[in-house]
XYZ file of C-alpha atoms in Angstrom:
649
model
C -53.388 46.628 6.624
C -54.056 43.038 6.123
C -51.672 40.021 7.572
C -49.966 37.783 5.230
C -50.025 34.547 7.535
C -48.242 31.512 6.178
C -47.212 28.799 7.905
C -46.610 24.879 7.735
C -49.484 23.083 10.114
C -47.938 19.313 11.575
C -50.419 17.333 14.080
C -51.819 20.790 14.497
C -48.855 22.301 16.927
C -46.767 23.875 13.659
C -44.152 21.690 14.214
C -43.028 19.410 11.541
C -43.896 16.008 11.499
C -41.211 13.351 10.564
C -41.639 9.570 9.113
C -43.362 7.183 11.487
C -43.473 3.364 11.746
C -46.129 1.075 12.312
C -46.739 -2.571 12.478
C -49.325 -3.825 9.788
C -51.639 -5.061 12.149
C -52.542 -2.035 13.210
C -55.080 -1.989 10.937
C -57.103 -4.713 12.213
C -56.571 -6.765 8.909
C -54.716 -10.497 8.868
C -52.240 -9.222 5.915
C -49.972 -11.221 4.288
C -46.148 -10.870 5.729
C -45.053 -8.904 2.754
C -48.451 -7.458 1.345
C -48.861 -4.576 -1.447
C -48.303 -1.312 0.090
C -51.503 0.672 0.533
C -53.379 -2.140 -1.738
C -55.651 -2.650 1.630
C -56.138 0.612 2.739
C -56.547 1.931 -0.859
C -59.442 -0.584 -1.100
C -60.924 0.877 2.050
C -60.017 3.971 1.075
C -61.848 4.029 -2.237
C -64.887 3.338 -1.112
C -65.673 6.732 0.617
C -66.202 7.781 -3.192
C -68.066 9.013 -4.778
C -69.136 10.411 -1.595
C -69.112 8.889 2.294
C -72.148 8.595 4.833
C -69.771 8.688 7.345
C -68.378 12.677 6.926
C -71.879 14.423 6.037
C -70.335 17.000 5.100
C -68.431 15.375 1.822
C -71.349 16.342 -0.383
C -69.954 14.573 -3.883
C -67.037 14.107 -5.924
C -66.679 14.067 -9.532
C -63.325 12.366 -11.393
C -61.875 15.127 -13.573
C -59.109 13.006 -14.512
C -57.423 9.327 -14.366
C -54.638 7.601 -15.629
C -53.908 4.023 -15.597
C -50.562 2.169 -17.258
C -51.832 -0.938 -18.771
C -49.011 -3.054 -16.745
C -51.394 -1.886 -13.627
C -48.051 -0.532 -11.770
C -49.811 3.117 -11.874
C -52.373 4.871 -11.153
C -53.429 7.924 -10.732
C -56.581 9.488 -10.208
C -57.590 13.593 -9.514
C -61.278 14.482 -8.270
C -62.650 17.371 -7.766
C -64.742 17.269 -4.119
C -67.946 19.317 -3.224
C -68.495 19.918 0.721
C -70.937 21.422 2.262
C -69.273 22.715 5.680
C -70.944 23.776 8.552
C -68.934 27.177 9.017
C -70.477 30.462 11.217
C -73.740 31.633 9.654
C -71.478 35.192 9.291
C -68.962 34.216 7.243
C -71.501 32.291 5.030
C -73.450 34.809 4.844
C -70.355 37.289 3.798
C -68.845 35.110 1.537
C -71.848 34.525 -0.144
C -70.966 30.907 -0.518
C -72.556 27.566 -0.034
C -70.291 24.796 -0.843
C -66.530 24.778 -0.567
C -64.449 22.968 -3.577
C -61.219 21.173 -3.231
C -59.003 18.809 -5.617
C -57.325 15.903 -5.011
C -55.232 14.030 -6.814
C -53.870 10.637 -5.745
C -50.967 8.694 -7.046
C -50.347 5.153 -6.561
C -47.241 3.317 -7.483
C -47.457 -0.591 -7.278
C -44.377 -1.270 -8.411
C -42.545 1.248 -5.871
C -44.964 0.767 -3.280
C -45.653 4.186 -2.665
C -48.856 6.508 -2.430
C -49.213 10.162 -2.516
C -51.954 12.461 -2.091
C -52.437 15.989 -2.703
C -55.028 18.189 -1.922
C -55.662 22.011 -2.551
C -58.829 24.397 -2.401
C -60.500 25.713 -5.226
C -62.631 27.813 -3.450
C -61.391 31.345 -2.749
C -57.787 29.940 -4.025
C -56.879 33.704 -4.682
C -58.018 34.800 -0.989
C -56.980 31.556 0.527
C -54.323 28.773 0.074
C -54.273 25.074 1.396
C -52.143 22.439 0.287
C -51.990 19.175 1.656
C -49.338 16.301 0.983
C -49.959 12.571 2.433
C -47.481 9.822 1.296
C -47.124 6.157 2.400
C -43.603 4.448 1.335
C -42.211 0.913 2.859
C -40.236 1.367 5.964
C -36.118 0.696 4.717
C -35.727 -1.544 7.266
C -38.765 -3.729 7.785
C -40.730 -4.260 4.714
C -43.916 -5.122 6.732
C -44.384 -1.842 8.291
C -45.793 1.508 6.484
C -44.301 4.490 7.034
C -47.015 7.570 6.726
C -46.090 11.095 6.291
C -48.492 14.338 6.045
C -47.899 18.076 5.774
C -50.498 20.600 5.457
C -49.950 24.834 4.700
C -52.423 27.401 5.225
C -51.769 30.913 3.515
C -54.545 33.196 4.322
C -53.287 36.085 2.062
C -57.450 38.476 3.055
C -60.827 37.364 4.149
C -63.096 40.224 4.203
C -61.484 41.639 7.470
C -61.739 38.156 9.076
C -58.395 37.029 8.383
C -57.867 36.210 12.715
C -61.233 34.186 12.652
C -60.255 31.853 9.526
C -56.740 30.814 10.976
C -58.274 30.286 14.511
C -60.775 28.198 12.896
C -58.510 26.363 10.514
C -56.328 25.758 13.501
C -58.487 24.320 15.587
C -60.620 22.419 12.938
C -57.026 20.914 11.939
C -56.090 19.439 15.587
C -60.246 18.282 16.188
C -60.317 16.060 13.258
C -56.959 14.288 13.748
C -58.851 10.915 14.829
C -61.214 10.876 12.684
C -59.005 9.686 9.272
C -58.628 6.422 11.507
C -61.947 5.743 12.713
C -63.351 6.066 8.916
C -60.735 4.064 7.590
C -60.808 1.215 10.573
C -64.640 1.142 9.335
C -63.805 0.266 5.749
C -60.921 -1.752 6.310
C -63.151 -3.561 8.963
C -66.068 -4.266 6.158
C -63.405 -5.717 3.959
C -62.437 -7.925 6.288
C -66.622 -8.785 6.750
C -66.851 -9.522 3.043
C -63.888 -12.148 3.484
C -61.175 -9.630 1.507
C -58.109 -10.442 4.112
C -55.117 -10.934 1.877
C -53.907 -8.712 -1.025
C -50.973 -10.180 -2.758
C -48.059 -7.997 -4.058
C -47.653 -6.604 -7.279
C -46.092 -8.311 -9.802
C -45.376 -7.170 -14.011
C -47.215 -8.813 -15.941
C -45.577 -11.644 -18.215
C -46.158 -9.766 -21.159
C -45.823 -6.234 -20.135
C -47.014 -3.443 -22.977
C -45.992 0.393 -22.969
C -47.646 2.450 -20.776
C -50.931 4.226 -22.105
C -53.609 6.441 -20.480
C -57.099 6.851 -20.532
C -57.981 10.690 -19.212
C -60.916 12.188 -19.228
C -61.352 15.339 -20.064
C -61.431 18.003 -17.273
C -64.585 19.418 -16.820
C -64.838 22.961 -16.740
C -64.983 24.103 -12.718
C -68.150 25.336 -11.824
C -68.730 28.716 -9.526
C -67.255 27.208 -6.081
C -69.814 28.134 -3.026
C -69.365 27.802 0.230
C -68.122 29.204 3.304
C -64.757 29.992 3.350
C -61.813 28.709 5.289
C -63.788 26.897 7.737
C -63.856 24.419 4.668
C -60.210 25.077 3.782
C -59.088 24.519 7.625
C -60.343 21.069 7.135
C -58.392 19.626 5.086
C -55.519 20.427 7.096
C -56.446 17.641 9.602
C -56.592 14.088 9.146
C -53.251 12.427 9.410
C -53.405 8.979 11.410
C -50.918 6.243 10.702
C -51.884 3.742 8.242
C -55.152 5.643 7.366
C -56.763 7.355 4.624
C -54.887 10.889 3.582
C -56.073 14.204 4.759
C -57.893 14.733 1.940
C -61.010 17.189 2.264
C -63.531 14.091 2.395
C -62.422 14.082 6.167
C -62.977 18.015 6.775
C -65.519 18.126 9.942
C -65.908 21.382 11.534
C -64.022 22.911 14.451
C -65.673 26.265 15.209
C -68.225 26.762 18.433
C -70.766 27.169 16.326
C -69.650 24.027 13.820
C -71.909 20.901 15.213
C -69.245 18.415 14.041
C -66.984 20.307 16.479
C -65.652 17.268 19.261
C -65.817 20.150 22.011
C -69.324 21.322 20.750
C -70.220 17.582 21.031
C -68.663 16.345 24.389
C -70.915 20.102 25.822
C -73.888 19.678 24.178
C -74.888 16.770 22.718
C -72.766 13.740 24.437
C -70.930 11.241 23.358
C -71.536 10.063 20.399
C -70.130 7.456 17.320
C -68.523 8.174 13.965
C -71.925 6.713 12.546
C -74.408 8.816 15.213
C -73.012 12.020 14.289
C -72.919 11.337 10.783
C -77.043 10.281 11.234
C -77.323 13.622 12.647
C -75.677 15.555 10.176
C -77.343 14.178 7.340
C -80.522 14.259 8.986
C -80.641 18.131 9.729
C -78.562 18.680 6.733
C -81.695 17.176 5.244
C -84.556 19.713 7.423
C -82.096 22.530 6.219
C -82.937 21.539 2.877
C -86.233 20.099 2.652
C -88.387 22.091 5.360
C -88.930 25.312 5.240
C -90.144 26.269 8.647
C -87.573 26.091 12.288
C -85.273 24.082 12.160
C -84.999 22.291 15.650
C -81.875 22.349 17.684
C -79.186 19.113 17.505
C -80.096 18.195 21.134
C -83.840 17.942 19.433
C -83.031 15.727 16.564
C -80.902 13.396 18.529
C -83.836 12.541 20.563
C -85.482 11.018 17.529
C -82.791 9.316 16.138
C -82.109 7.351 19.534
C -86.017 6.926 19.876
C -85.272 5.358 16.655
C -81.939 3.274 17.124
C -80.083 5.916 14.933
C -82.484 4.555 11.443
C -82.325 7.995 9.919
C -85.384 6.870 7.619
C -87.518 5.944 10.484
C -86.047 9.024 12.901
C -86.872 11.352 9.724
C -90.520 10.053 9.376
C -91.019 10.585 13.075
C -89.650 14.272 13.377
C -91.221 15.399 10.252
C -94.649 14.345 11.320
C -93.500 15.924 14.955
C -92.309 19.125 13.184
C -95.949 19.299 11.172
C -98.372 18.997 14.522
C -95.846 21.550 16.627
C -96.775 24.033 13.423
C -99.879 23.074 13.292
C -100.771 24.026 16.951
C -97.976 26.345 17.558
C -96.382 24.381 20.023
C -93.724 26.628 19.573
C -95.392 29.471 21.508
C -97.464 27.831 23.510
C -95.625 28.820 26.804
C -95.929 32.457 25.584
C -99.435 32.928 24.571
C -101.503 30.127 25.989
C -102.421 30.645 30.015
C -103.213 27.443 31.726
C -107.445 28.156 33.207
C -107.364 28.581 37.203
C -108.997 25.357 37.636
C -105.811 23.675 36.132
C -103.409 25.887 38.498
C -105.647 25.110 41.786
C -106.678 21.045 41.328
C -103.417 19.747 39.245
C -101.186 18.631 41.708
C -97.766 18.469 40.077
C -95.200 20.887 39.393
C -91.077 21.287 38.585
C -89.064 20.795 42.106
C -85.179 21.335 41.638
C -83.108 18.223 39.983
C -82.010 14.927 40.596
C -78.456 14.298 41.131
C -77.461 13.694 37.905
C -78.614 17.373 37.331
C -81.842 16.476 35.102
C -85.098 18.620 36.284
C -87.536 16.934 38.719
C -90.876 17.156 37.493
C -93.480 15.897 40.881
C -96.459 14.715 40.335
C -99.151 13.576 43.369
C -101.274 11.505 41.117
C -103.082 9.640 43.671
C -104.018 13.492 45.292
C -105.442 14.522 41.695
C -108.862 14.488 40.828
C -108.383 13.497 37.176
C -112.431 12.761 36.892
C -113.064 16.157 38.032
C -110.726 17.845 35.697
C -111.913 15.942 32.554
C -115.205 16.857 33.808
C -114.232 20.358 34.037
C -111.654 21.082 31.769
C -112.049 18.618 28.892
C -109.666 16.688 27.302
C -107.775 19.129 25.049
C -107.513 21.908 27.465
C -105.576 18.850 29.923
C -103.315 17.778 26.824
C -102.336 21.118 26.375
C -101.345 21.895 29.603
C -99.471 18.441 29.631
C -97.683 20.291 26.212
C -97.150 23.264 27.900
C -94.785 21.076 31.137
C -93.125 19.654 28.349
C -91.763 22.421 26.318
C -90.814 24.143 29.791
C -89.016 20.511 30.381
C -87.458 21.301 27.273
C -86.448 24.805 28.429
C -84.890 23.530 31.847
C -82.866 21.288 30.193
C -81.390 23.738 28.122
C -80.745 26.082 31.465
C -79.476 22.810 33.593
C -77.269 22.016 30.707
C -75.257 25.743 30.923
C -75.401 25.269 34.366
C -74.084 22.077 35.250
C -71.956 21.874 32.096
C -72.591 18.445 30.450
C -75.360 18.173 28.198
C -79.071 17.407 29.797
C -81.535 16.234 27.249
C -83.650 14.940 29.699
C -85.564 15.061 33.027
C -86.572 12.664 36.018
C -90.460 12.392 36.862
C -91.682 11.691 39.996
C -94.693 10.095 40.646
C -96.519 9.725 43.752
C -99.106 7.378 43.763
C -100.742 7.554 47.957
C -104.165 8.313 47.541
C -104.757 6.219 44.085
C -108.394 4.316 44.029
C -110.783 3.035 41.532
C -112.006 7.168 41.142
C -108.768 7.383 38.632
C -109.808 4.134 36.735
C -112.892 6.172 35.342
C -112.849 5.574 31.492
C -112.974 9.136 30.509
C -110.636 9.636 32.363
C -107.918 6.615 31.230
C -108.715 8.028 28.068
C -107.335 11.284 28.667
C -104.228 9.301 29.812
C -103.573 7.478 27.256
C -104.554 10.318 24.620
C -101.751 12.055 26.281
C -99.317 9.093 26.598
C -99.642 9.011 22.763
C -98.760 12.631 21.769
C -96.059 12.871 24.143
C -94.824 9.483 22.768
C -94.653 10.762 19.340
C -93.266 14.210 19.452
C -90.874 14.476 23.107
C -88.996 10.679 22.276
C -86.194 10.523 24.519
C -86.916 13.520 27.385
C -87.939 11.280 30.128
C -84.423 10.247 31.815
C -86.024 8.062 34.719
C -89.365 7.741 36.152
C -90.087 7.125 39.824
C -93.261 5.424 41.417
C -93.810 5.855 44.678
C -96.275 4.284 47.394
C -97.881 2.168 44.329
C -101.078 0.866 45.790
C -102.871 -2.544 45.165
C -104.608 -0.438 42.850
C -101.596 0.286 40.860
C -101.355 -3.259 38.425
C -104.996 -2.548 37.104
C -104.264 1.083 35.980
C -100.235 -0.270 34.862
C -101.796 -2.992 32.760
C -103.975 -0.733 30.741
C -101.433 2.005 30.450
C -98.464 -0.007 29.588
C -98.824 -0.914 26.214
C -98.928 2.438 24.953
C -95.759 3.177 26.464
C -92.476 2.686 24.773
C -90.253 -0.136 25.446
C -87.184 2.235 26.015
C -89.117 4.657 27.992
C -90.474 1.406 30.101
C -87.000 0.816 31.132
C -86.848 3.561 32.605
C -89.579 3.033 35.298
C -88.940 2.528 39.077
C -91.439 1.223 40.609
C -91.743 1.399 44.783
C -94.542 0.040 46.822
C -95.550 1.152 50.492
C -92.604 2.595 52.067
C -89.589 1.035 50.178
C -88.527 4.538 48.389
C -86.869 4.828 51.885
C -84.663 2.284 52.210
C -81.603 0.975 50.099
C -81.817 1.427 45.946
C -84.350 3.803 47.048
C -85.026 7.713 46.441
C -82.035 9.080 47.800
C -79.809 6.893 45.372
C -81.554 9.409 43.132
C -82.157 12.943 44.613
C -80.058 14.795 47.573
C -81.766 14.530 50.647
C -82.091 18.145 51.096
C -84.636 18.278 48.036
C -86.540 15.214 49.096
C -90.053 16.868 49.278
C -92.122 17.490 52.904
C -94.850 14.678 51.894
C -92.419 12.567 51.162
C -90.475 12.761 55.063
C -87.723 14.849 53.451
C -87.396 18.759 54.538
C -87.781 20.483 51.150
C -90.928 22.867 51.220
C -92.585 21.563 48.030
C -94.996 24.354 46.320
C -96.658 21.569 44.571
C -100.186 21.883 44.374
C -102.130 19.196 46.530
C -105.047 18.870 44.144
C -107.860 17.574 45.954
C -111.678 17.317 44.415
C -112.657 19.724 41.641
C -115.997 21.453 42.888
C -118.992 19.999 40.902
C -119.855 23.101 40.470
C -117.353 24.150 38.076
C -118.518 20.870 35.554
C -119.639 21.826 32.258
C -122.111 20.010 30.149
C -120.472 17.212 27.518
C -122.036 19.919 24.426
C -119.889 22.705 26.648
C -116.898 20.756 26.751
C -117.023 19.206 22.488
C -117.302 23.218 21.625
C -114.141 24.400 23.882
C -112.410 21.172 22.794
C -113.148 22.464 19.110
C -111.912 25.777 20.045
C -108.670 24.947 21.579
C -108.188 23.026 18.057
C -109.060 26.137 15.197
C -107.109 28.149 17.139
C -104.324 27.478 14.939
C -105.175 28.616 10.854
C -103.538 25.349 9.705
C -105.903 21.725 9.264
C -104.777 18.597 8.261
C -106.433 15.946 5.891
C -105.460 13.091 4.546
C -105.636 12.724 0.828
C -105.844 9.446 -1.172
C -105.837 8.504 -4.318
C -109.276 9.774 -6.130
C -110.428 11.063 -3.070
C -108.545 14.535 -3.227
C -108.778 17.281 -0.296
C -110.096 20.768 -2.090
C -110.166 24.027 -0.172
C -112.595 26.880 -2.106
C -111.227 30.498 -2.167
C -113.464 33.438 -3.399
C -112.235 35.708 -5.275
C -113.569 39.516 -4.369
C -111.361 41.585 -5.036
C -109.292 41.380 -8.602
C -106.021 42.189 -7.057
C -105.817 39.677 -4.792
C -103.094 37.670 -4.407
C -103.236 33.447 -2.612
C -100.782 31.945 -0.450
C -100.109 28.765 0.954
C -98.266 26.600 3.378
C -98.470 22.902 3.655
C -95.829 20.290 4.932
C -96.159 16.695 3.628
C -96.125 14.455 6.291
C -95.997 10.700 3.995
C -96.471 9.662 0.467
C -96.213 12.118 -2.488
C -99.116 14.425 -3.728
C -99.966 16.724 -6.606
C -100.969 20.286 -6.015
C -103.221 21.954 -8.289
C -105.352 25.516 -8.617
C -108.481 25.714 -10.575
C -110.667 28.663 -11.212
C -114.395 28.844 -11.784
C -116.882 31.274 -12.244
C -119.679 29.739 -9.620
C -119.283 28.495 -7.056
C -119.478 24.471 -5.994
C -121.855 23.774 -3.294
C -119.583 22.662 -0.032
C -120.145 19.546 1.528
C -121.478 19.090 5.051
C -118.976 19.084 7.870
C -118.884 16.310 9.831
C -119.555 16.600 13.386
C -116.627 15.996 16.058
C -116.352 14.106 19.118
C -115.240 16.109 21.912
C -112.681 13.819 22.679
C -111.395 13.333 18.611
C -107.638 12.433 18.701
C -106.888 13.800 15.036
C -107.846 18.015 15.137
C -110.506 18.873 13.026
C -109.961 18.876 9.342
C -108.634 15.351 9.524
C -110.747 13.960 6.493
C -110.427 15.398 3.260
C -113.125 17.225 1.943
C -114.169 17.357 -2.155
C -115.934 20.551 -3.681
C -115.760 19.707 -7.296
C -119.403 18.554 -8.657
C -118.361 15.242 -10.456
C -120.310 16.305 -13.423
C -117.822 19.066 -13.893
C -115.975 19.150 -16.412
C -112.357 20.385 -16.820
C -112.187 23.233 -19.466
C -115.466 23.569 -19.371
C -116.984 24.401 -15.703
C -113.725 25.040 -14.399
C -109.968 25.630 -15.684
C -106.392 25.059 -14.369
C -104.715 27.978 -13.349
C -101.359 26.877 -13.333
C -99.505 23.420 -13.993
C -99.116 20.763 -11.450
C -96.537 20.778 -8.647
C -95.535 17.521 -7.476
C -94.615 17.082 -3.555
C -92.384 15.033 -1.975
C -92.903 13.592 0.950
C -91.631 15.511 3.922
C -91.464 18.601 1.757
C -92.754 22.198 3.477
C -94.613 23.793 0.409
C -95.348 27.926 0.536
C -96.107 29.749 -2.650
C -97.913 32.741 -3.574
C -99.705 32.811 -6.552
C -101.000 36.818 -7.841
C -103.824 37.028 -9.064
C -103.582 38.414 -12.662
C-alpha cells in the first residue's frame, strides 16, 4: 500500500516560517530611504529570464501569459519553466523523463507594494504535488525594510514504488539550496549597481490615469513534460533568502548523492567552488552529455580544464574536446589494462609512485639525474617513452581517486618529486630534449591541472641550461608550482619535510623509507636498435588504434575508399570534430580511384599518422557521371562525435 505524505516544508525543518525583517541595505544597493518595494530586486530578478547561466539546470522559459494595467500599478506575468535536473540515472530512467516542467506566476503590485510568487509542477502533477508561495510586503512599522515570506508543500500521492526516495530527496534538495536564491540575486542586484542603476523611485498614478486593460497572450498548449521526477519537484521547495529572488524552480539545484549540484557532493569531491564555477561546470558537461557521444569524463576531470582555463567555458570546451578525441583515438582509456610497459622501461626508468605528501596527494619520485634518458630513446624510441609517461598519468589519475575516499577531501592532484644528483651534459642530448619536450606537450594538453607541486632537488650547475630550454613549454600555472632546491637545502627550513612526513622521506634522500624506485643506471648498448627499427615500432605503437586523424580544409577534402564485396554489407563510422565545421558525404563508384602515395613518417612525428588529409577522387571525375552521391550531406558541428551506419541496399 502506498503512503499519502503531505506536509508543509519551512527553511527545510517542517516548521513554519513567520514574517521576517530586514534592513534595505542588505542588498548591497544605495536605495533611496523610501524606495519601490521589490522595484530593485524585481529588476535583478528579471534578468535570470528567459533562462540564467548561473543555475544550469534552468533550461528555458516561455511566457504563457501577462497582464499589465496601463496605470503601470500591476503586473503580472505566468511562465512556464523547462529544467533539466540532474536526478539518479534510476529514476530517469523509470520515469522515462528528461526535463521537468513547472509554472510560475508572479504578481506585482506597485501601488500596494507587494509581490507574490507562485510556483507548481507540471510534471507528474497527478503523481506529485508542489506548490510554492513567496511574497514581499512593506514592514507596518518601518517602511524601509521588506518583509519576505515563503511556504513550500510537497504531496507525493505514488512514484513507481519510490515514494521514500523522492521525499528524502526533495527534503534534502530543499534545505541544500537555501543560499543559493541570495547569491544569484546579490549577483544581479550587484550588476545593476555596475551599470550605474542605484535608485528606483516609488510609484506614483499617473496624472491622467485610464481603466485598467490587459494584453494576454494566449496560453500555449503544454507540451509532453520530461524529466526526472521529484528530484525536479524537490527543488523548488528551496530557495527562500530575505530580500532575494522567490523560490521559484529557476533556483532548483540538486540535492541527491548522485546530483553534482549537491553542496555535500561538492565540499567531498570536487572542492570549493563559486556560484559561477559550478555553473561553468554544469553547462559544460551538460554540453559533452549532449554533444559527444563517447565517455563522458568524471566532474573532478572537467574541472581540471576549466581552471587550466580560468573557468572560460569556450576555451576549457575547446581544450577537453580535443583531449577527449586523442584519449579515443589511442585508447588512453585502457591503456593501463592492455598495454605492458617493455622490460627495458621497468629495469632503466628510475621513477616510481612512493606514498603521499602531507596534504594527502600521491608522490610520484623520479631520479632524473640516475636515468639514462639517451639510452632509452636509443632503445625504446620516442613513442614507446610517451606512452609509458601516459600510462603514470592515468594511474596518477587512479590514486587520486583512491586518496580522495581515503583521506576524505577531494584530491585532484599529485606532488612530483624530482631528483636531479647525477644530472650532466649526457641528458642535454637533443634526441633526447626532444623526447622531453614531446612529452611536456601532451601532458600539457590533456592532464591540465594534476600536478599539485613539483619538487627539485640537488639541482646541479647543469640544471639552468636544461630549465631554460624546457621552460617555455611549460605552463605558467603549472610553473608556479615548482620548488626548486640546490645542493643540500631540501634539508633545512622551507625544505622537504614542510612537504612530506619524515617517515616517507626516501633512503637516497637521508630519510628511512625503503624506496623501491628503480635506480636506472646505463641502458646496455646492446639493447639499441637501428633509427629504421625504432620509425617502424614508433609507427606501430601509433595504428594500433583503428581511428586516424586528418585535417581537412577547404578544397582540400580528406576521402577514405571502401570496397564493396559483398552486396549486403553494411558501413559504419565514428568521427569527433575537434574545430571548425565540416560536411560529410558518401559517394559510390563502380572503379576504383587510384590511391595516392603515403607519405613517409619520421620516427619521432608529433601528430600520429594519418595527420594530412588524403584525396582519392580523380579531378577529371565527374559527379553523376564517374561517381554518384549516395546520400545527402550531413553538416558537423564542431565538437560533435558523429557515428552512423549506413546499409547497403
Amino acid at each position: 500500500m502506498l503512503r499519502r505524505n503531505k506536509y508543509p516544508m519551512k527553511d527545510g525543518i517542517g516548521e513554519p516560517q513567520g514574517l521576517r525583517a530586514v534592513p534595505q541595505d542588505f542588498r548591497q544597493i544605495a536605495l533611496n530611504p523610501s524606495p519601490d518595494l521589490g522595484t530593485q530586486n524585481v529588476g535583478a530578478y528579471e534578468r535570470r529570464f528567459p533562462t540564467c547561466p548561473l543555475i544550469p539546470m534552468f533550461v528555458a522559459s516561455d511566457t504563457v501569459s501577462e497582464h499589465k494595467s496601463e496605470d503601470g500599478a500591476i503586473h503580472v506575468i505566468e511562465r512556464r519553466c523547462k529544467l533539466d535536473i540532474d536526478a539518479p540515472r534510476l529514476l530517469k530512467k523509470i520515469a522515462g523523463v528528461d526535463y521537468v516542467y513547472f509554472v510560475q506566476k508572479n504578481s506585482l503590485n506597485r501601488r500596494e507594494r507587494t509581490l507574490h510568487i507562485e510556483a507548481y509542477n507540471e510534471t507528474f502533477s497527478n503523481r506529485v504535488i508542489i506548490n510554492e508561495h513567496c511574497s514581499y510586503t512593506v514592514h507596518p512599522d518601518n517602511e524601509d525594510w521588506t518583509c519576505f515570506e515563503q511556504s513550500a508543500s510537497l504531496d507525493i500521492k505514488s512514484f513507481f514504488g519510490f515514494e521514500s526516495t523522492v521525499e528524502k530527496i526533495a527534503m534534502k534538495q530543499y534545505t541544500s539550496n537555501i543560499k543559493k536564491g541570495k547569491e544569484i540575486i546579490e549577483y544581479y542586484l550587484k550588476q545593476l549597481e555596475e551599470e550605474g542603476i542605484t535608485f528606483v523611485p516609488r510609484w506614483t498614478p499617473p496624472v491622467a490615469c485610464k481603466l485598467e486593460s490587459s494584453t494576454s497572450h494566449t496560453r500555449r498548449p503544454v507540451s509532453p513534460a520530461i524529466n526526472v521526477p521529484d528530484s525536479a519537484t524537490k527543488e523548488g521547495l528551496n530557495n527562500k533568502e530575505i530580500l532575494n529572488t522567490s523560490s521559484s524552480p529557476s533556483e532548483l539545484t540538486a540535492g541527491t548523492p548522485d546530483d553534482k549540484l549537491d553542496a555535500d557532493y561538492i565540499k567531498r569531491y570536487l572542492g570549493d567552488l563559486t556560484p559561477i564555477q559550478e555553473s561553468c561546470l554544469i553547462r559544460l558537461r551538460q554540453w559533452l552529455q549532449e554533444t559527444h557521444k563517447g565517455k563522458i569524463p568524471k566532474d573532478e576531470h572537467i574541472l581540471r580544464f576549466l581552471r587550466a582555463r580560468d573557468f572560460n567555458i569556450d576555451k576549457a570546451r575547446e581544450i577537453l574536446c580535443q583531449s577527449l578525441t586523442w584519449r579515443k583515438q589511442h585508447q588512453v582509456d585502457y591503456i593501463l589494462d592492455t598495454w605492458n610497459p617493455p622490460q627495458v622501461l621497468q629495469d632503466y626508468y628510475a621513477g616510481g609512485w612512493h606514498h603521499h605528501d602531507k596534504d594527502g596527494r600521491p608522490l610520484y619520485v623520479l631520479r632524473l639525474g640516475q636515468m639514462d634518458t639517451k639510452g632509452l630513446v636509443r632503445a625504446l624510441g620516442e613513442e614507446a617513452l610517451l606512452r609509458y609517461v601516459l600510462s603514470i598519468n592515468e594511474e596518477g589519475l587512479r590514486r587520486c581517486e583512491e586518496n580522495t575516499k581515503v583521506f576524505g577531501r577531494p584530491i585532484s592532484s599529485w606532488t612530483c618529486l624530482v631528483d636531479l644528483e647525477g644530472l650532466n651534459m649526457r641528458h642535454l642530448w637533443r634526441p633526447g630534449v626532444k623526447a622531453l619536450l614531446r612529452i611536456i606537450e601532451v601532458v600539457e594538453a590533456n592532464y591540465p591541472e594534476t600536478l599539485g607541486r613539483l619538487l627539485i632537488l640537488r639541482a646541479p650547475r647543469v640544471f639552468p641550461v636544461l630549465w631554460t630550454l624546457v621552460s617555455p613549454f611549460i605552463d605558467d600555472n603549472t610553473r608556479k608550482k615548482f620548488l626548486i632546491y640546490a645542493g643540500n637545502d631540501y634539508q633545512g627550513p622551507g625544505g622537504l619535510l614542510d612537504y612530506i612526513d619524515r617517515e616517507i622521506i626516501p633512503d637516497f634522500l637521508g630519510g628511512e623509507c625503503m624506496c623501491e624506485v628503480p635506480e636506472g643506471g646505463l641502458v646496455p648498448k646492446s639493447l639499441y636498435r637501428t633509427a629504421e627499427e625504432l620509425e617502424n615500432e614508433d609507427i606501430k605503437l601509433w595504428t594500433e588504434t583503428i581511428y586516424q586523424s586528418a585535417s581537412v580544409f577547404k578544397g582540400a577534402p580528406h576521402e577514405v575508399l571502401i570496397q564493396i564485396v559483398d552486396a549486403s554489407s553494411v558501413i559504419t563510422w565514428d568521427f569527433d570534430v575537434c574545430k571548425g565545421d565540416i560536411v560529410f558525404n558518401i559517394f559510390h563508384s563502380k572503379r576504383a580511384p587510384q590511391p595516392p602515395k603515403k607519405d613517409s613518417l619520421g620516427a619521432h612525428s608529433i601528430t600520429s599518422p594519418g595527420g594530412n588529409n588524403v584525396q582519392l577522387i580523380d579531378k577529371v571525375w565527374q559527379l553523376g557521371r564517374d561517381y554518384s552521391m549516395v546520400e545527402s550531406s550531413l553538416i558537423c558541428k564542431e565538437g560533435e562525435s558523429v557515428q552512423r551506419i549506413y546499409d547497403q541496399p
